[in-house]
Each structure stands twice: as C-alpha cells, then as structure tokens.
XYZ file of C-alpha atoms in Angstrom:
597
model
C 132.007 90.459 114.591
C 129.034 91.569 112.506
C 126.073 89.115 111.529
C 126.156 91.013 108.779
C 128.228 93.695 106.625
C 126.097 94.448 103.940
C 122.795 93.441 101.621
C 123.136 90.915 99.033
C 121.475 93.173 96.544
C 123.821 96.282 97.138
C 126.844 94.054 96.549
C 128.822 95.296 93.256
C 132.418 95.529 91.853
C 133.369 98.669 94.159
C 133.810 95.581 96.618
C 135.886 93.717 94.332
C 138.379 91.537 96.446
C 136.891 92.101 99.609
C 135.452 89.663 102.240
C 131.906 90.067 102.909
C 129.087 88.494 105.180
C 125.923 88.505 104.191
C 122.178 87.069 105.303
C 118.706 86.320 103.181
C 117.150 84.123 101.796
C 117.772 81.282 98.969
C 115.651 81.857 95.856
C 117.483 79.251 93.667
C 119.649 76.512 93.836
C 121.218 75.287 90.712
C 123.915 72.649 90.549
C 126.040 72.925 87.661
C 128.555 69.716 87.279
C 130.015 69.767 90.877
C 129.925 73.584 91.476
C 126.575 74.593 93.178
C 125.244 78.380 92.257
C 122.691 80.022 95.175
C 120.682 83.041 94.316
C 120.821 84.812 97.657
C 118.417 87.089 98.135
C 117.258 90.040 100.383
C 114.962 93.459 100.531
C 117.765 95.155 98.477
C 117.613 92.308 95.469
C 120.131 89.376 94.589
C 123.464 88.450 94.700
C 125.197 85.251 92.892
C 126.742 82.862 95.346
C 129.545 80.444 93.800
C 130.333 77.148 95.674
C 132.776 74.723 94.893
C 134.025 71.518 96.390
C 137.519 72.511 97.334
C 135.759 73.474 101.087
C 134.240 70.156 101.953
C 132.278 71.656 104.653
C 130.517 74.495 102.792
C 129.901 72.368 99.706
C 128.130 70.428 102.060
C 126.080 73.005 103.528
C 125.411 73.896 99.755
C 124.301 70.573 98.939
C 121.418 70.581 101.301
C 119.658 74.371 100.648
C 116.396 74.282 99.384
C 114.566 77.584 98.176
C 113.412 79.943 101.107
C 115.605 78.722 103.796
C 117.430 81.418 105.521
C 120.911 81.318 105.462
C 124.579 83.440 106.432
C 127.170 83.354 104.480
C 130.852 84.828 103.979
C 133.108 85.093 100.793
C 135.297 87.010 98.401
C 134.059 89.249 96.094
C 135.479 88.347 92.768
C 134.157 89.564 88.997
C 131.817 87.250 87.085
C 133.680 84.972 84.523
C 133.315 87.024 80.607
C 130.169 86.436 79.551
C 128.636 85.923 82.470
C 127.185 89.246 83.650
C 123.742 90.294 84.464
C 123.280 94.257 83.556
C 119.592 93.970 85.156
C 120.572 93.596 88.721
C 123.131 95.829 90.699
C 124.957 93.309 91.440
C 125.021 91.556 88.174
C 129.257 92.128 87.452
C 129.931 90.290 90.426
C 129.643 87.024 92.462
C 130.502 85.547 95.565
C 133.084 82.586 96.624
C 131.445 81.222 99.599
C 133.840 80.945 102.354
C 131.508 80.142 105.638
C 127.890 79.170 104.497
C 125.742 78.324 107.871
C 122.032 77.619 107.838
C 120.162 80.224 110.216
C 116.972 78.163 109.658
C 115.519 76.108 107.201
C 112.624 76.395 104.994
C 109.233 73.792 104.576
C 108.352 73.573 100.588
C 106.557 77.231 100.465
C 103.530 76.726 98.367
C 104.395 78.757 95.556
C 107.881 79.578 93.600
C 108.358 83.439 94.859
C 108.622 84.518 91.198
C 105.207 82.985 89.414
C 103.621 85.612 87.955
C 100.033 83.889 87.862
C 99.458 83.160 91.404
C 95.739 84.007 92.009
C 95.204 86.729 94.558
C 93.419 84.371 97.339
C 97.276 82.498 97.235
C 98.860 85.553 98.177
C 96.598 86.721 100.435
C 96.291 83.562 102.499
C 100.105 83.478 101.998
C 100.721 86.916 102.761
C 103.894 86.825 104.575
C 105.825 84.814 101.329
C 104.001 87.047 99.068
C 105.440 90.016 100.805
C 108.979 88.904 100.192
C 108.763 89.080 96.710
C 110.817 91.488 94.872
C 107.764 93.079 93.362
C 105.680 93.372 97.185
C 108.757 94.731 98.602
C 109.754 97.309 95.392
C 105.945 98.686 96.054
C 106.089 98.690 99.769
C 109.173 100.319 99.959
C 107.921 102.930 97.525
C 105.379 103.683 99.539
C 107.612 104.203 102.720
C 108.855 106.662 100.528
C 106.120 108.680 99.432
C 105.233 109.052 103.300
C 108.806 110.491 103.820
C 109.026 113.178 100.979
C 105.657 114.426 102.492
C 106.029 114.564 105.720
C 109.293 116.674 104.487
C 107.253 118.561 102.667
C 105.021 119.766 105.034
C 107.275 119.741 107.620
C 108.935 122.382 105.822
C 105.895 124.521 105.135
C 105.555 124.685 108.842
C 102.776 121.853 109.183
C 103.108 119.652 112.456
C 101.469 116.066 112.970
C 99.278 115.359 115.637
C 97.053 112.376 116.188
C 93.352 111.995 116.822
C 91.420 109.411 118.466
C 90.587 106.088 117.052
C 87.441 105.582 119.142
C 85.267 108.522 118.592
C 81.746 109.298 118.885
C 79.445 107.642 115.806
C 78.198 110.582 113.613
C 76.018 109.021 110.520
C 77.753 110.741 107.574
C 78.413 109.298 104.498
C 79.126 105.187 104.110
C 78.640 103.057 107.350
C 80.541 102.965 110.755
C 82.320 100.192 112.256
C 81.197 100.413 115.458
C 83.113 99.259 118.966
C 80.992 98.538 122.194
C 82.177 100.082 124.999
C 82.466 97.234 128.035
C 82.307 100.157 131.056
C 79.392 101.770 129.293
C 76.653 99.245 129.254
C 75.069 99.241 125.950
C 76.828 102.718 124.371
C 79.141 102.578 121.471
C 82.344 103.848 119.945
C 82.997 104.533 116.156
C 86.097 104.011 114.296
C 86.498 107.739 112.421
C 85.804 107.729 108.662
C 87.987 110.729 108.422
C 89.276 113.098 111.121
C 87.514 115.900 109.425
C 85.326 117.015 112.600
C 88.817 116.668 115.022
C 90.969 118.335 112.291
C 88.421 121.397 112.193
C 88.358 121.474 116.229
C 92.470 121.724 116.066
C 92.030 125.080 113.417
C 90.008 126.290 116.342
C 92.365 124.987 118.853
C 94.614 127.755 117.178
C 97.055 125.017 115.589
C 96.723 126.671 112.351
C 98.475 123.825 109.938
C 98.306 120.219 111.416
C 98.872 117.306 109.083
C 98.768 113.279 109.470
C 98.738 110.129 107.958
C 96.211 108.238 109.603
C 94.068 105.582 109.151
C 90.831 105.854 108.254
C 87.393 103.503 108.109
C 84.435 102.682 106.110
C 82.000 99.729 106.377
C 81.325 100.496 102.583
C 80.735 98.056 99.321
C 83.688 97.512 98.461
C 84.888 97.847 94.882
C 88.581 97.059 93.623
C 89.444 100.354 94.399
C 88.277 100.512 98.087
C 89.303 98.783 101.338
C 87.390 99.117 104.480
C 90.436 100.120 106.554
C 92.320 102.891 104.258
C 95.192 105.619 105.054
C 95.014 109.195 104.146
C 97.217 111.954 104.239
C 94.714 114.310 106.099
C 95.633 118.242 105.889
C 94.361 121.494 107.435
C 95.303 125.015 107.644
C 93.892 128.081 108.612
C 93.965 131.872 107.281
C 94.753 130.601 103.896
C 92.161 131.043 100.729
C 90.807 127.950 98.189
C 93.528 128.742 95.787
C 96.701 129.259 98.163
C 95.416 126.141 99.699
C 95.170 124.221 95.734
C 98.796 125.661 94.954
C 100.331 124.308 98.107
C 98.917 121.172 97.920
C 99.699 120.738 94.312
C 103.340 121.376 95.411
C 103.186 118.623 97.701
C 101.841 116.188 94.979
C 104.204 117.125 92.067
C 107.721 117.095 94.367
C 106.347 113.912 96.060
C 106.226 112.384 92.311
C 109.663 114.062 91.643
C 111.564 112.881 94.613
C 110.402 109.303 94.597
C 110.279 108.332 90.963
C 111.679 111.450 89.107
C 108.695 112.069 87.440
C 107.454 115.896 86.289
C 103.690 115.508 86.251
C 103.046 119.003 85.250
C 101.315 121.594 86.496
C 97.682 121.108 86.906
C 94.858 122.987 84.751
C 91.647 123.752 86.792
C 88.295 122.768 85.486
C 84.383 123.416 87.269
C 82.538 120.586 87.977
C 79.436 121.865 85.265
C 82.480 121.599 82.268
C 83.935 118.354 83.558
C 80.461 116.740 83.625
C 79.612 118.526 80.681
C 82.413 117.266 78.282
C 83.669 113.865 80.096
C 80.123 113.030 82.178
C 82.673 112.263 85.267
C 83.849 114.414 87.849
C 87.571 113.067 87.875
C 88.222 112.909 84.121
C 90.779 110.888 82.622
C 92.572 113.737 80.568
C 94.701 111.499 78.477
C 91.602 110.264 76.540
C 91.272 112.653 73.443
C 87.432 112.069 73.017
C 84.948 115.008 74.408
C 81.098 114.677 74.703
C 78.872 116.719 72.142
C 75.659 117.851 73.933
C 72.597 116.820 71.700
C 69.635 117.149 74.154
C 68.182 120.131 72.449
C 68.590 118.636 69.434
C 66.544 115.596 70.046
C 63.640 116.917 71.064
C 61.851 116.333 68.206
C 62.870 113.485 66.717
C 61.027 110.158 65.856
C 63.318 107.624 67.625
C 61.385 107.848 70.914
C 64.713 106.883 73.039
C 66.050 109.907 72.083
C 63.231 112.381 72.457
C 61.959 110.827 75.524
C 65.102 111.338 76.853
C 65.820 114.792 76.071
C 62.301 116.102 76.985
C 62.955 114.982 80.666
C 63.412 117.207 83.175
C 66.795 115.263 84.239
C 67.215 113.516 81.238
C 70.373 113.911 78.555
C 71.307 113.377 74.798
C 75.342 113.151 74.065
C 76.986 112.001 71.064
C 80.682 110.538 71.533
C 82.814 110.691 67.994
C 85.485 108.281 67.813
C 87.777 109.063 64.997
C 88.055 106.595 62.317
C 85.350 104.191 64.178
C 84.082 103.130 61.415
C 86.794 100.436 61.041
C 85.309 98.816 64.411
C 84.491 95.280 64.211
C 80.966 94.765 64.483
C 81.601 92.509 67.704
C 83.562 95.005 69.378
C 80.614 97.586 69.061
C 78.336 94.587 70.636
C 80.788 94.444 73.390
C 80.420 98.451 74.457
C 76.786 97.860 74.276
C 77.019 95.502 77.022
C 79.931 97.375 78.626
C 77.311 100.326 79.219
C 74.530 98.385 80.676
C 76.777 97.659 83.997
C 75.954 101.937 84.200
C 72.135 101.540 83.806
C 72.068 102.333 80.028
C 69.373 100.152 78.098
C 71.960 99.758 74.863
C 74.054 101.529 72.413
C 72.872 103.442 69.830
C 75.217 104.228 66.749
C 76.164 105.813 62.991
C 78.984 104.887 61.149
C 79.641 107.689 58.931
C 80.867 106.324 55.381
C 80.364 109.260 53.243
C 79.795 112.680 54.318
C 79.279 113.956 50.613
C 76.172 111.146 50.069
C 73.982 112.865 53.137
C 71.894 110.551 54.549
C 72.551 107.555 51.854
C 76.706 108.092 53.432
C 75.531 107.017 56.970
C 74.908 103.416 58.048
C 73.010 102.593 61.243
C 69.318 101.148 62.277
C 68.321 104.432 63.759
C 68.769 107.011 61.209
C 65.750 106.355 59.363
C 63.897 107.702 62.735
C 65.860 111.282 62.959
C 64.979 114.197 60.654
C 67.031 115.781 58.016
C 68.054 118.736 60.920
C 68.569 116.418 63.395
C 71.605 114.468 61.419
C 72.845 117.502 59.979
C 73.365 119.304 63.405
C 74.631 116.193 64.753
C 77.240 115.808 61.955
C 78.188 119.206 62.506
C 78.342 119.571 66.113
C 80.443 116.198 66.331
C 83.018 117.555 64.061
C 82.061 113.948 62.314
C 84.337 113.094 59.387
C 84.289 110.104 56.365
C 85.224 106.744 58.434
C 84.241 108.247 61.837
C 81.935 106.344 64.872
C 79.426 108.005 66.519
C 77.938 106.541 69.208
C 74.694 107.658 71.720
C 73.673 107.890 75.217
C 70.241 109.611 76.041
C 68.759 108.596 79.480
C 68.665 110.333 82.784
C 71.764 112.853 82.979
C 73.388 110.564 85.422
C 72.786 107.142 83.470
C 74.323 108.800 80.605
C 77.081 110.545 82.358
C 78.375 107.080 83.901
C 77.477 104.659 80.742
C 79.007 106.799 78.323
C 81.795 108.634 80.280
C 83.184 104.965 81.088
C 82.646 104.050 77.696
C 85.033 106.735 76.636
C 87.491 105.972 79.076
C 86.989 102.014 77.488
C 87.433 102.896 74.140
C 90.686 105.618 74.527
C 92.507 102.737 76.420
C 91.210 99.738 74.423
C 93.585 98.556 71.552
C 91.783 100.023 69.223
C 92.044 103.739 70.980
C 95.931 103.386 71.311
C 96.888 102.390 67.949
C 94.446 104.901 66.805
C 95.580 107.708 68.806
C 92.728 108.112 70.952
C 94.860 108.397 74.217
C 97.795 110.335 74.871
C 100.534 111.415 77.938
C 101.632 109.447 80.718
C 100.404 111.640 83.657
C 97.515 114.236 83.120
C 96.820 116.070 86.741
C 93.708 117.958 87.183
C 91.990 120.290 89.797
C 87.974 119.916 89.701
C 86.615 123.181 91.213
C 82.920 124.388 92.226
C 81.355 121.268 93.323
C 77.755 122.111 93.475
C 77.131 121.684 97.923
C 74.156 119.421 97.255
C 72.404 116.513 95.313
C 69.037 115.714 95.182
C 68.121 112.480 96.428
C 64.314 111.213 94.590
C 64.187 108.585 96.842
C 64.200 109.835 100.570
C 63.381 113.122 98.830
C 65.771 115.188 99.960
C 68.990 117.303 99.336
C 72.288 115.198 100.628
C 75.562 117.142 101.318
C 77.575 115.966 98.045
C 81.218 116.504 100.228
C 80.423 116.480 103.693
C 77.853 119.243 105.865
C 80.877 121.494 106.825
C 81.552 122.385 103.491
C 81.802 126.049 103.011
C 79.103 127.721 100.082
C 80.991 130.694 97.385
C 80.442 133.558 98.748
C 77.268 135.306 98.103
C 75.870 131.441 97.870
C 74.898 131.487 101.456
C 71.544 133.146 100.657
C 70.456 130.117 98.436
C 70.702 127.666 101.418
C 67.293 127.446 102.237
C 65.563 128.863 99.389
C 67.393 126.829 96.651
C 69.941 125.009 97.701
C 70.446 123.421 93.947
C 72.086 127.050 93.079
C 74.425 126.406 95.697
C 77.879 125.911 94.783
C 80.699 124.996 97.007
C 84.419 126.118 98.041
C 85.437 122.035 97.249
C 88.052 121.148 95.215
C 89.299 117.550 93.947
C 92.951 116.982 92.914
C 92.616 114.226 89.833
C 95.144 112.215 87.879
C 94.514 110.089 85.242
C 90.896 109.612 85.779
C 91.465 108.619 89.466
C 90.842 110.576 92.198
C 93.658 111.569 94.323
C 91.937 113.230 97.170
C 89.448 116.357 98.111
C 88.870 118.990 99.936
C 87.181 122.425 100.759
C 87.293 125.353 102.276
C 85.359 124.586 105.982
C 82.182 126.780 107.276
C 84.188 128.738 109.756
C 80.854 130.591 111.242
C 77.864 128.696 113.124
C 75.054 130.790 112.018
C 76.241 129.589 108.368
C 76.320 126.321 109.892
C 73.617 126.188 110.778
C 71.662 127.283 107.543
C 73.212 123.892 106.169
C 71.960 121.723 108.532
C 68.128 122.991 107.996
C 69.011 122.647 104.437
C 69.929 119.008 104.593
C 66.809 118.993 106.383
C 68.625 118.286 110.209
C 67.049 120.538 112.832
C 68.507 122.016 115.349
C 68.467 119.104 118.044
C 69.600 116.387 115.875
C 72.224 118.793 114.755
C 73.255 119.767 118.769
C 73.113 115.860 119.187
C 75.536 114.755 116.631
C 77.649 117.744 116.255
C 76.841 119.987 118.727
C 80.590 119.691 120.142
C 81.748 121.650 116.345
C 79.159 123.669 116.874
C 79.833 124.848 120.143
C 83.623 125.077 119.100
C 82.230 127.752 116.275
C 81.839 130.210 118.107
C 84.881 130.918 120.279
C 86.604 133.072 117.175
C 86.895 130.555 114.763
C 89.131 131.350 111.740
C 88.941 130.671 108.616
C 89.869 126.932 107.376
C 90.619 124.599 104.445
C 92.241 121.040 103.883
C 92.831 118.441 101.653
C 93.311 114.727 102.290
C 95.039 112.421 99.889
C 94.055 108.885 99.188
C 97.692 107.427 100.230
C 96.776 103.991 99.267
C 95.545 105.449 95.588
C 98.860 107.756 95.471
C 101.414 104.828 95.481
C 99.042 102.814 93.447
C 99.354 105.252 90.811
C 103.103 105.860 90.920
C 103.860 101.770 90.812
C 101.090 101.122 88.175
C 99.784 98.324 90.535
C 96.469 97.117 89.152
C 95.025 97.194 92.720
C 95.374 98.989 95.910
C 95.893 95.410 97.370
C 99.335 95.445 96.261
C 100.298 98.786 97.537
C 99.306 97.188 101.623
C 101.035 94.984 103.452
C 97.665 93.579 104.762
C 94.737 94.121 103.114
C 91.527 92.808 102.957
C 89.774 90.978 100.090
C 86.502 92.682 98.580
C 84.448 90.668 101.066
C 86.189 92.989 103.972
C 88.268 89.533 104.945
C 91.799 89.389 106.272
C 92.856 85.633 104.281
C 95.737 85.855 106.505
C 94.498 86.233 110.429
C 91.668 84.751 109.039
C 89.107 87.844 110.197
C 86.643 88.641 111.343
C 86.116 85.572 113.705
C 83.995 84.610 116.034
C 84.520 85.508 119.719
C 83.705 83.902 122.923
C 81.082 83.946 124.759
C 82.537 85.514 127.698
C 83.908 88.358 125.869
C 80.150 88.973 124.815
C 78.810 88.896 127.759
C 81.627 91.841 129.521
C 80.208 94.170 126.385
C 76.769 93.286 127.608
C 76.113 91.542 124.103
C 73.866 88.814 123.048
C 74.067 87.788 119.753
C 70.646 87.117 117.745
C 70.149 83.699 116.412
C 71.517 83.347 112.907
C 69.165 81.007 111.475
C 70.737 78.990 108.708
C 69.369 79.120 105.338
C-alpha cells in the first residue's frame, strides 16, 4: 500500500486506464451543476480531479474542500472529454475520476489566492511558507537545485573535491562589515562569520589540495541594494599550478554547460576585454554588451571651450568629457530627456547636457540645444565627427569627475538601450552577451582617508614585472584579476593569488599596513607562505545572481527560499530579535541604553 504512486503534475495519457493515488494540495474548487472539479496540485504542477455524485461518500468529501487543504486521493485515469484539453500543463489530456478522496488535513483561509500576481513582496515574505508553494517559487527553486548539481558534476569531473571551512573564524577587516559572534568561554573575544573563504581556500592550495571547490555561504553586514543580501551563497573555487587563462577557460566551461544542461541555452563563448577599454567605452566594469551604444571620449576636446561645465571638467586632473550618440534621438520626447536628467543625478551628475542634431548639412544653424552657442566651431565639428553623429541623432553629455561620469552616464546607457524607446529603435540586441573583464588595476585611490585600497582583495597577485611598482607607484600596478560578466551583471571574480610572502608583503606596506598589523590579522597566511607555496588562482560565482539570471527573476529574493528584506530582516522568523537577559549576561554582554528618540 503506497500513500502515494505518483505526482499530480507528472500524470498524463501514458497512464490512461490506470488506478492512481495521489497527494497535494487543492488550488481550486469549482462546482459545475452537481459534478465538483478539484485542481490538485503538487511540486511537479496540476492535475484535474473529476467528482461526481454516483459515490456518495467522496462527493461528500468533495463538497467540503476549500483551497490549500491537503488532501489523498485515488482514481482512474481517463482522457479529457473533446474540447476539453489543456496543452499548457503535462497533464492537460487527462483527468482523474476520484475513487477514494480523504482529507489529510485541512486548510485556514490562506491570506492570499496562490496565483495573484500583485501580491506585494512584504505578503510573501511574512507569508513565506505559502509563497514558496507557488508554482513560480518552486519552478525557481528547483532550478536552482539544479544549477548546484550540473556544477558540482562539473567539477567533480575536472578532478575538484569539496571541502568545508569554518563558519566562525577569526574577524579580519576587509572589505564591507563583519557580523560578529561573541564567544561565551572567551570573555569578551569575538568570532566572525567569513565574508568569503578566500584566506582558508588559499591555506588548502598550501595544504597541497590543489583543486578544492564549495558552495558555501557567505556574509556581509553591507547596505544592502536589490541586488545584495547579507547572508549570500557562492560557488567558491581554487586550484593550483594552473595560469590566469587555463584558470578563465575552465571556469568559462563550467558557466556555459551549467546554462546548457539546465535550460538548454548556448551563451557563447566569451570575448575578453581590460578593465582601461571597458571603462573607457561603457564607464562600467561589467558592461552590459547587448546595449549597442559606446562612449566617445571628448575630454581633450573640451578644454577650451566656453561652457565652463565642460572645460572645468576636462582640465581636472580626474575629471572626464564623454559624449553618448543615440541613433535617431532626436525623435525623443522632450519629457523623456527631462527624465534621464534626473535619472543621472541618483550617480552624482549635476544634469544632462544635450544636441539634437537636425541637419548635418546647415553646421551649426542644423543643431538644436542651449549649450551650443558656448562651444567653438572645432569643438562641434570634432564632436560631430568623433560621435559618428548623423541627421535625427541625440547626443547627450557627461563631464565631471571620471567616476561621476562613468556611473551617471554608463547607467544612462544601459537606461536608454533597454527603455522602449532603445528596443523599438534597435539600440539593444542578443539574449545572453558573456564577458571576461581582465587587468583590474590592484589599487584605487581613496581622497578621503588618503590612501591606496586593494580594489579585489590584498592577496591579489600584480602582472608580472608589476611587482616593482608596489611601493613606488602602486597606480601603475595592474593585477592578475579577472571578472566573468553577463548581461551587465556580474557573475563572479577572481585572480591569480600572491603565492610568495616577500611579494606579500610589498602589498601590505603598499596599502599602507605594516608589518605588525599585517602579522596580527594575517599573520597565519603569512606564515603558511612560506612552507613551498605553489602557485594559485580561483574564481567564485555569485550563485544567488547565477539562477537569478537564468529564471529572469527581477530579484535575488525570489531565487532563496528565505531571504531577507533590504533592511537585513527575516519577515518570516521575525529576525533579528531581542534576546534575554540571561543569554547576555553568559557572553559577558551588557547592552548600552538605547535612548528613544
């Protein structure tokens, strides 16, 4: 006797005839003139369920099922009357005569019908467990179970073996915030929760383990944007004796079977670009490829113009002139070029400047727009010409500091390509366009604490050759790093690793961390350096981002079974909480006074 002998949802005409017992849950009942129809549903999708009052008992049963309760049930599996099929479910030739219908337990009203499509996110949340049994939830969530098995069987294949490291690990300041866990035995010390196993992974290459994998959990107490959550899963990869671009091939192996195995897709193969192009031509360092539109540099151009946004800008030491051309612009709406210029100010930029280009032939007298009485005859005519500008074109400005510009007006491009406008005009093309983003530069300058910052992490390896620059000018440095992009997102990064302490070591002074602070925080890495350490590399892969991508779910918060909300909140459990005072007082914790207002 089996509770059950198959899902509803995998139920079709090969079982024509036969008896069947199945379990899930009711999603509709409808009553049609004295027969009673029950959507039965499970993980695997729906099944019709046909009840009529010839059995007196079951009709009963029928009678009384309200949506959500949880029910068995066993029938015949005839064909749907003509007419009656449904080609969009698996299923949808068939139905079931209910034989035996028995309730397994009811259902309370939920508080929202399972297939509303305009439930606000705080309803699912705080409703997790129904949301989760919607067809859509389980679709993603089962995806993702999949994406985790084609790559384990991917590396598994190349040889890579899993092995965990610890959740509670020693706090090392790198990058966005710890969460931090006292310790109860050790009055007053603390654990971190790891933001990456990048220092463990590196101390398993040494360990002699030479390609470890796993898909791990991961934490940051960060600001959290719609594309972040504090508690996030990576697929975290190391190997050692391999070079950058053995280590870029593999991986983008991994990432284009992974897409072919789960959801048949080819991605392609994936061009390389340097960091100095990508910010050149895009102003981002994961661009979105599918966007047609390139940046024209104008910063020498500008130099000696009038319009004293321009000039200003391009006669600062960090500061930037681009024009971005948008084909047949000129038949914007006026509003929807007042909308971009407030789109760009969430980057910094102060506005938008512009030139419609009517008539090439006219010169001057063919362009429209407030600011070209302020540039000289050159000034247009190089712009025209560098812009590849044609009759009915849009060009619009961003001249700031580099970075201002390279956010405000690389978004904007990604805005326009995607807007209406950009896909009716052709602006945006291709489903999937992978990238690799090479030669990250190994530091940024940071005005305010004036100092350099480690733009990957301090383990990063220099090009070789590059090591000389550390300390003398460690803006000439570029690094071993490599980011694997799709679609403007960021799947994941990594780098080649500094295998050699002395090298190290010439970071760390560089970053402006001497030699104590560096034996304090790291000094077990460092230590581990120089027992014959070989030559490593990884990757890790933004799971959560992957199976985002491959479902098209506008948030990672669909792609996990239990997120938390941007305000690093679990709706659900309803965490963080308060917790008692006893508890506090075995961690040797008192809590300051939180003083309202």
């Amino acid at each position: 006797m089996h509770m059950r002998t198959t899902y509803c949802g995998l139920v079709t005409e090969a079982l024509l005839g036969q008896t069947v017992t199945l379990c899930g849950w009711v999603n509709r009942r409808r009553d049609h003139g004295g027969v009673i129809f029950v959507d039965l549903r499970d993980r695997e999708g729906y099944v019709q369920v046909v009840c009529d009052p010839d059995r007196a008992a079951t009709f009963k049963v029928a009678e009384g099922l309200r949506n959500e309760f949880c029910v068995q049930l066993t029938g015949v599996v005839r064909a749907r009357p003509e007419g009656t099929t449904n080609d969009s479910l698996k299923s949808g030739k068939i139905e079931i005569l209910a034989h035996e219908l028995t309730v397994l337990n009811p259902s309370v009203t939920p508080p929202f019908q399972l297939d509303d499509e305009n439930l606000s996110e705080t309803t699912r949340l705080m409703h997790r467990v129904l949301d989760l049994r919607r067809p859509y939830m389980q679709k993603n969530l089962m995806l993702r179970y999949k994406v985790t098995m084609e790559v384990r069987k991917f590396l598994d294949a190349n040889g890579f073996i899993d092995i965990e490291t610890p959740m509670l690990t020693k706090s090392t300041p790198e990058g966005a915030r710890d969460y931090l866990v006292p310790s109860r035995v050790h009055d007053g010390m603390f654990f971190a929760l790891p933001q990456s196993p990048q220092l463990f992974k590196q101390l398993l290459m040494v360990a002699g383990y030479d390609r470890y994998y796993q898909i791990t959990k991961c934490f940051r107490d960060e600001d959290l944007r719609a594309d972040r959550q504090p508690e996030f899963t990576q697929i975290d990869i190391e190997t050692s004796f391999m070079m950058e671009d053995e280590i870029r091939t593999m991986f983008e192996g991994m990432i284009r079977s992974t897409f072919q195995n789960v959801v048949g897709i080819d991605i392609g193969a994936f061009p390389v670009m340097k960091h100095a192009d990508a910010m050149r031509l895009y102003g981002s360092d994961k661009p979105d490829l599918r966007v047609k539109m390139e940046f024209t540099e104008l910063t020498d151009v500008m130099k000696t113009v009038d319009f004293k946004v321009f000039a200003g800008a391009a006669n600062m030491p960090d500061g930037r002139v681009v024009g971005l051309r948008v084909p047949q612009g000129g038949q914007m709406p006026r509003s929807e070029i007042d909308a971009y210029t407030d789109f760009v100010k969430i980057y910094g930029a102060k506005g938008l400047a512009w030139i419609k280009v009517n008539e090439m032939a006219k010169g001057r007298e063919g362009l429209q727009s407030p600011i070209v009485k302020n540039l000289h005859d050159e000034a247009l005519a190089e712009i025209l010409k560098r812009t590849g500008a044609q009759d009915g074109d849009l060009v619009f400005f961003g001249a700031d500091k580099a970075k201002i510009v390279n956010d405000a007006i690389g978004a904007l491009r990604v805005k326009i390509g995607h807007s209406e406008f950009g896909k009716s005009h052709g602006l945006v093309e291709g489903e999937w366009r992978p990238l690799w983003v090479i030669d990250f530069p190994m530091f940024e300058y940071d005005d305010d604490a004036q100092r350099w910052n480690a733009v990957h992490h301090p383990f990063t390896s220099p090009k070789d050759g590059h090591e000389d620059w550390l300390e003398t000018d460690p803006g000439r440095c570029v690094a071993k790093a490599y980011d694997a992009v799709l679609n403007g997102i960021e799947l994941g990064g990594g780098s080649v690793r500094i295998h050699r302490e002395d090298v190290q070591s010439k970071v760390f002074r560089a970053l402006k961390i001497g030699a104590e602070e560096a034996q304090a925080k790291f000094g077990f890495l460092l230590d581990a350096l120089q027992y014959g350490a070989p030559p490593h590399g990884g990757i890790a892969i933004g799971l959560d981002r992957f199976v985002m991508l491959m479902t098209g779910a506008e948030s990672l918060r669909d792609v996990i079974a239990f997120p938390k909300t941007q305000r690093a909140q679990d709706l659900l459990t309803q965490a963080p909480g308060p917790v008692d005072e006893k508890q506090l007082r075995e961690l040797h914790i008192r809590l300051r006074n939180v003083q309202a207002g």
